[in-house]
mmCIF file of C-alpha atoms in Angstrom:
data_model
loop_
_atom_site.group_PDB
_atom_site.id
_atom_site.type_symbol
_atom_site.label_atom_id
_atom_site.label_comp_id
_atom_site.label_asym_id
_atom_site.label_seq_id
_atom_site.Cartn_x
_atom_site.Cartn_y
_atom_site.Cartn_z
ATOM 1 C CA UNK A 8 221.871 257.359 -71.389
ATOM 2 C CA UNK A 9 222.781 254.234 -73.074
ATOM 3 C CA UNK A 10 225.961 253.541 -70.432
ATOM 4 C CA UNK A 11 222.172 253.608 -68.213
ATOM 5 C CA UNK A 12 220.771 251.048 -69.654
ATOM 6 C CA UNK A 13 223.576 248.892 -69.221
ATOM 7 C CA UNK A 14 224.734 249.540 -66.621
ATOM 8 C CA UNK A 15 220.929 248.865 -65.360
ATOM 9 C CA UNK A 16 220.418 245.576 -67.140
ATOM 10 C CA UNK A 17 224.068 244.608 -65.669
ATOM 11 C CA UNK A 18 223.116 245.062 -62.317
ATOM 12 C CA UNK A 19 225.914 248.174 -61.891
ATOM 13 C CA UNK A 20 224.294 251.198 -61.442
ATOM 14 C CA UNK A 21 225.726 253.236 -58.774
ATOM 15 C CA UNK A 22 223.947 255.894 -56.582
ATOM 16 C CA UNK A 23 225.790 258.705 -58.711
ATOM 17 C CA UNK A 24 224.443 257.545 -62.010
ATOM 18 C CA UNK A 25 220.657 257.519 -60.155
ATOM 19 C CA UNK A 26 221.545 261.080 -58.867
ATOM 20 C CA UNK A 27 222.696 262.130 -62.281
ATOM 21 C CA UNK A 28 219.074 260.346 -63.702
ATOM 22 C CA UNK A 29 216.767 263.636 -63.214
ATOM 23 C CA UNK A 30 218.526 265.542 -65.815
ATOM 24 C CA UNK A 31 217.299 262.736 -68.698
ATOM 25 C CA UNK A 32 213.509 263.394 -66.839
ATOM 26 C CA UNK A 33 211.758 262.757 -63.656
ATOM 27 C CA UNK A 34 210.313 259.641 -65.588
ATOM 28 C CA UNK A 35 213.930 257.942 -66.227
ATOM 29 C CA UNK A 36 215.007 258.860 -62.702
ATOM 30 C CA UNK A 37 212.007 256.808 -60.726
ATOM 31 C CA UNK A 38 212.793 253.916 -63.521
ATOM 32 C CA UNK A 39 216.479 254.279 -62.281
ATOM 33 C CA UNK A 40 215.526 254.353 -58.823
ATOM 34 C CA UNK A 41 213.270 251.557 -58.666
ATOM 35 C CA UNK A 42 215.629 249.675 -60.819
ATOM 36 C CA UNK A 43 218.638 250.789 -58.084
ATOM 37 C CA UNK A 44 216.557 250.004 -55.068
ATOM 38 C CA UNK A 45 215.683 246.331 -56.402
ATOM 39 C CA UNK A 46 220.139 245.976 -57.021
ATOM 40 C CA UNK A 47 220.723 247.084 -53.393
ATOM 41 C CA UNK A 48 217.596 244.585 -51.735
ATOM 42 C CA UNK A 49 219.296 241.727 -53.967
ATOM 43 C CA UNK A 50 222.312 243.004 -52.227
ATOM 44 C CA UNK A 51 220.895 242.497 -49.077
ATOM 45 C CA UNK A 52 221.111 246.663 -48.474
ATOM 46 C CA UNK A 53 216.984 246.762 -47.073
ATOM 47 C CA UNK A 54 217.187 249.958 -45.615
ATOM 48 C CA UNK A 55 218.937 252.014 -48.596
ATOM 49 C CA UNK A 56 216.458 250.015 -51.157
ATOM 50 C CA UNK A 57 213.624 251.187 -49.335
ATOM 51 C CA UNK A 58 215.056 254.575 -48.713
ATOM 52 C CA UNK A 59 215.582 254.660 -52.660
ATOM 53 C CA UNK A 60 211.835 253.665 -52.911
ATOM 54 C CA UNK A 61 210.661 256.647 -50.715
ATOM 55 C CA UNK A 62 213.212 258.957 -52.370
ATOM 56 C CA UNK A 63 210.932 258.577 -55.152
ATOM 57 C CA UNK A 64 207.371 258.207 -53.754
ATOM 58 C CA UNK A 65 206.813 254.954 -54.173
ATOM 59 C CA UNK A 66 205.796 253.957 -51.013
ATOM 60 C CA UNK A 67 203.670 250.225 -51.475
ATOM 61 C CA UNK A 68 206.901 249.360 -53.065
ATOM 62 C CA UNK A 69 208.947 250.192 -49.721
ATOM 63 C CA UNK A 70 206.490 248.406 -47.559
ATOM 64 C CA UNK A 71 206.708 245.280 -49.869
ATOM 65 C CA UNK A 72 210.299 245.016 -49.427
ATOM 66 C CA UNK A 73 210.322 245.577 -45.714
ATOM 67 C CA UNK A 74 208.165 243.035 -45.862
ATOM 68 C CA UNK A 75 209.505 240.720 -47.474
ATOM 69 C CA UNK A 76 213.095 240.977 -45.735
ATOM 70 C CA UNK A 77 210.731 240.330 -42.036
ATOM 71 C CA UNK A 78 210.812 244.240 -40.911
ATOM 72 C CA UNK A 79 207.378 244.425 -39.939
ATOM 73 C CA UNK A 80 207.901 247.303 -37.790
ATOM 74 C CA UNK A 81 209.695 249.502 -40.218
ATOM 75 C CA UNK A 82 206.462 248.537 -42.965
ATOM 76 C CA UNK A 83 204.021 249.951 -40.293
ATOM 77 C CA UNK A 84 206.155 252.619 -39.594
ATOM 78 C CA UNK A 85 205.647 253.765 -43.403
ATOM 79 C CA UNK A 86 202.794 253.023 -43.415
ATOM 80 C CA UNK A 87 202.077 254.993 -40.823
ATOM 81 C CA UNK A 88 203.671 257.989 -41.950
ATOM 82 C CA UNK A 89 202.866 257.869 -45.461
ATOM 83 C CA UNK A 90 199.723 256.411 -46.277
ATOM 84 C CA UNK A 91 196.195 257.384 -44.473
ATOM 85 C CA UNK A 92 195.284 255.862 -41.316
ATOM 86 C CA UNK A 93 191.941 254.141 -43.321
ATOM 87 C CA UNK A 94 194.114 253.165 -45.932
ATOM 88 C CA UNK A 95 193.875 249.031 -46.082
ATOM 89 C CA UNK A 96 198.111 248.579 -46.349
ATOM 90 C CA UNK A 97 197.803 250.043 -43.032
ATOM 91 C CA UNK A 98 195.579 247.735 -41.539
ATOM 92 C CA UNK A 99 197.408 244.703 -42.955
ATOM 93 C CA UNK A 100 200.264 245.873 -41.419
ATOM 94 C CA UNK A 101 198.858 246.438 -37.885
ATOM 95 C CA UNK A 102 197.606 242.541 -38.507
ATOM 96 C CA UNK A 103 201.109 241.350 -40.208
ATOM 97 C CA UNK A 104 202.867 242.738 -37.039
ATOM 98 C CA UNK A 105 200.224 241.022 -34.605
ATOM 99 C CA UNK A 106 200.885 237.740 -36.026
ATOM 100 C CA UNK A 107 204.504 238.815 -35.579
ATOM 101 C CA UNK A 108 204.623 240.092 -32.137
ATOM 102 C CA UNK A 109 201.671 236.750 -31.035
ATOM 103 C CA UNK A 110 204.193 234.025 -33.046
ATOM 104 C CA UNK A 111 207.009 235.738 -30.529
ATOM 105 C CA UNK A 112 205.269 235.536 -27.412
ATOM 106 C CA UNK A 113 204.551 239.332 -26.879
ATOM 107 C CA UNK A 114 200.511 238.252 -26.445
ATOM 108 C CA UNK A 115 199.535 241.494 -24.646
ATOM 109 C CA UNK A 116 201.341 243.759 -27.362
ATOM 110 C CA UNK A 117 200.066 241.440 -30.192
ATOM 111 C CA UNK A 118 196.299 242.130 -29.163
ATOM 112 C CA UNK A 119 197.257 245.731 -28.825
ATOM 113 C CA UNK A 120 198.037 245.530 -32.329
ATOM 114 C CA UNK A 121 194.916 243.415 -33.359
ATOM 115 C CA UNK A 122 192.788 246.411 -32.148
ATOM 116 C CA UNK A 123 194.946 248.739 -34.009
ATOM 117 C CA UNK A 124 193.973 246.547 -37.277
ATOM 118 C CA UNK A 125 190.216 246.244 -36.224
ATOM 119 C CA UNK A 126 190.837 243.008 -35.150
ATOM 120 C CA UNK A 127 189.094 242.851 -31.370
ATOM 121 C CA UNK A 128 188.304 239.108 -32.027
ATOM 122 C CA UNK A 129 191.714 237.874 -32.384
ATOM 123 C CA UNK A 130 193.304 240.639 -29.945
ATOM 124 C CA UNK A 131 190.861 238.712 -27.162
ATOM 125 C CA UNK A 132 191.643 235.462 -28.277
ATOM 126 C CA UNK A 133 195.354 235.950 -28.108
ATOM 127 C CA UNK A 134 195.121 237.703 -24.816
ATOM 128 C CA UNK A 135 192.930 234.512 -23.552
ATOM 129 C CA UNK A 136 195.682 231.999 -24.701
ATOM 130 C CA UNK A 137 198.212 233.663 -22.441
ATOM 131 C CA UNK A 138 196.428 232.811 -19.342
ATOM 132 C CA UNK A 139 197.554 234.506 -16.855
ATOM 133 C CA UNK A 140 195.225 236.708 -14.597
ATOM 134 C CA UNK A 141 195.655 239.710 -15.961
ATOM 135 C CA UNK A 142 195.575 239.315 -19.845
ATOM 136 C CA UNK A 143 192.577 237.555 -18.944
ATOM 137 C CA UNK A 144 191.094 240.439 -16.989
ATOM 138 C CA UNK A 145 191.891 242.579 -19.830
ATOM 139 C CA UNK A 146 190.317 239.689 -22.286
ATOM 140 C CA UNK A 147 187.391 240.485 -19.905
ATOM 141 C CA UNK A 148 187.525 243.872 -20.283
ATOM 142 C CA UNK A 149 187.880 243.950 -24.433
ATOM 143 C CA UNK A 150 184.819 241.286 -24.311
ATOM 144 C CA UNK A 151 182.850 243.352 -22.464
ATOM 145 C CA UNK A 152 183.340 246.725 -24.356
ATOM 146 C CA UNK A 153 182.308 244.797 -27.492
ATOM 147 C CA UNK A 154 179.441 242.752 -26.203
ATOM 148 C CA UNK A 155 180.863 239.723 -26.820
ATOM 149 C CA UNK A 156 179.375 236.703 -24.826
ATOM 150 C CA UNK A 157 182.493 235.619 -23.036
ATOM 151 C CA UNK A 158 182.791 238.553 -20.956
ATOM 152 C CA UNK A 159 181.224 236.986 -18.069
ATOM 153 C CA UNK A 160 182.977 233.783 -18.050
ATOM 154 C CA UNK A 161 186.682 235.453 -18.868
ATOM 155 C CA UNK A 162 186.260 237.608 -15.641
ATOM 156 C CA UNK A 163 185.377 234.391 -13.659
ATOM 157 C CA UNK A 164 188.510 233.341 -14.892
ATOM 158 C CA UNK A 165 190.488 236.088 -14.484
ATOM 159 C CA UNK A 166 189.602 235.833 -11.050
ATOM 160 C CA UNK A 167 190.378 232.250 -10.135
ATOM 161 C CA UNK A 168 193.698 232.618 -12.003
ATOM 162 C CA UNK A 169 194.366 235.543 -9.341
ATOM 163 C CA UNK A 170 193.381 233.187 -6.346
ATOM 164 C CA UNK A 171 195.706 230.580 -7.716
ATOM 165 C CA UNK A 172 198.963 232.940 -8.561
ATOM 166 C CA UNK A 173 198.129 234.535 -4.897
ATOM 167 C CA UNK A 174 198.333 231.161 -3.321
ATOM 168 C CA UNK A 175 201.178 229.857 -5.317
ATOM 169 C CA UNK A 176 202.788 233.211 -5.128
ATOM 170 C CA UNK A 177 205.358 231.950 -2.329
ATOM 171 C CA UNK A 178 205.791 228.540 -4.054
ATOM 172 C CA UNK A 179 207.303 230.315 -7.092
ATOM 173 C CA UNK A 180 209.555 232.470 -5.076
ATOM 174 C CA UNK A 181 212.105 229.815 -4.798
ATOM 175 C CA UNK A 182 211.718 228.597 -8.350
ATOM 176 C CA UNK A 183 215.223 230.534 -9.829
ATOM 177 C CA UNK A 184 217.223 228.786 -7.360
ATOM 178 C CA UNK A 185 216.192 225.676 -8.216
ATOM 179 C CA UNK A 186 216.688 226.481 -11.827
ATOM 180 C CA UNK A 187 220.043 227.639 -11.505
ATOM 181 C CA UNK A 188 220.641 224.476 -9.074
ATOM 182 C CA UNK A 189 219.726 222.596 -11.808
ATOM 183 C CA UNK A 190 221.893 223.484 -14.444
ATOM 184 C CA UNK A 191 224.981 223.062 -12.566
#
C-alpha cells in the first residue's frame, strides 16, 4: 500500500495498481481512482479520466471534467444517462450546450436545447436573431404556445421575411458563381 501512496503523490499510478486497489477496500480503490482519473485529465486522456470517474460512481466529477476540457455533449450525455431528468446538473447542461451550439451558429438546435433546459425565453430569442423566415415562424410559434406578447408581431415577420426570400429567391441563385468568380 505504501508503493500506493507514492506512486499516487508522484503522479505514477498505473491502471494495474487502480485495478489491484479493491483488495486494500472499496474506500482506497475510489481514492485511487479519482486520484488516477485526475493523472490521466492532466495528461490530456478526457475520455479514460472520465471513464475512471464513472467506473467508480462518481458521476458530477465526470461531468466537471467534460466540462472543463469543452465536451459539452459528452457532459449531457451523462447526465442524461446517469442523473434524473429533474436533476439541476441536467438542466445546466441542456443550457451549457445551448450557449455552445448558439456561440456556433446552430440557432435552431441551440433553442431546441433552451427548451430542453426550461429556457423558452432565450430558445425564442435566439431563434429571432437568426432571421430568416422560418426560425422566425417557429419564434412565432414558441411565442404563441407560451403567451408571450410577441407572437403577433414575430408572425408578421415571419411573413414579410418569406415575401422577401420569395422575391429575391432568383437573385441568390447566381450568388456561388459569383463567389467562386471572385476568388480566382
Amino acid at each position: 500500500l505504501s508503493g500506493w501512496l507514492k506512486a499516487a503523490e508522484e503522479g505514477k499510478l498505473t491502471c494495474e495498481m487502480v485495478a489491484m486497489s479493491p483488495g486494500a477496500g472499496i474506500d482506497v480503490w475510489v481514492a485511487m481512482s479519482r486520484i488516477y482519473a485526475r493523472q490521466l485529465e492532466q495528461s490530456g486522456f478526457i475520455q479514460e479520466a472520465a471513464s475512471q470517474l464513472l467506473a467508480c460512481h462518481q458521476v458530477r466529477e465526470a461531468v466537471a471534467v467534460y466540462r472543463k476540457a469543452g465536451l459539452f455533449r459528452d457532459a449531457l450525455a451523462v447526465c442524461r444517462l446517469r442523473l434524473d431528468h429533474d436533476d439541476a446538473l441536467v438542466k445546466q447542461m441542456w443550457r451549457e450546450w445551448a450557449v455552445h451550439l448558439e456561440t456556433s451558429g446552430q440557432v435552431s438546435q441551440a433553442a431546441s436545447a433552451y427548451l430542453q433546459a426550461s429556457s423558452p425565453l432565450d430558445a425564442l430569442r435566439a431563434l429571432g436573431k437568426k432571421g430568416d423566415a422560418l426560425s422566425l415562424a417557429r419564434a412565432a410559434d414558441l411565442a404563441s404556445s407560451i403567451g408571450h406578447a410577441s407572437a403577433e408581431q414575430l408572425k408578421l415577420r415571419a411573413d414579410r421575411t418569406r415575401e422577401m426570400e420569395s422575391k429575391m429567391g432568383g437573385a441568390w441563385s447566381s450568388l456561388p458563381s459569383v463567389v467562386s468568380w471572385c476568388r480566382v
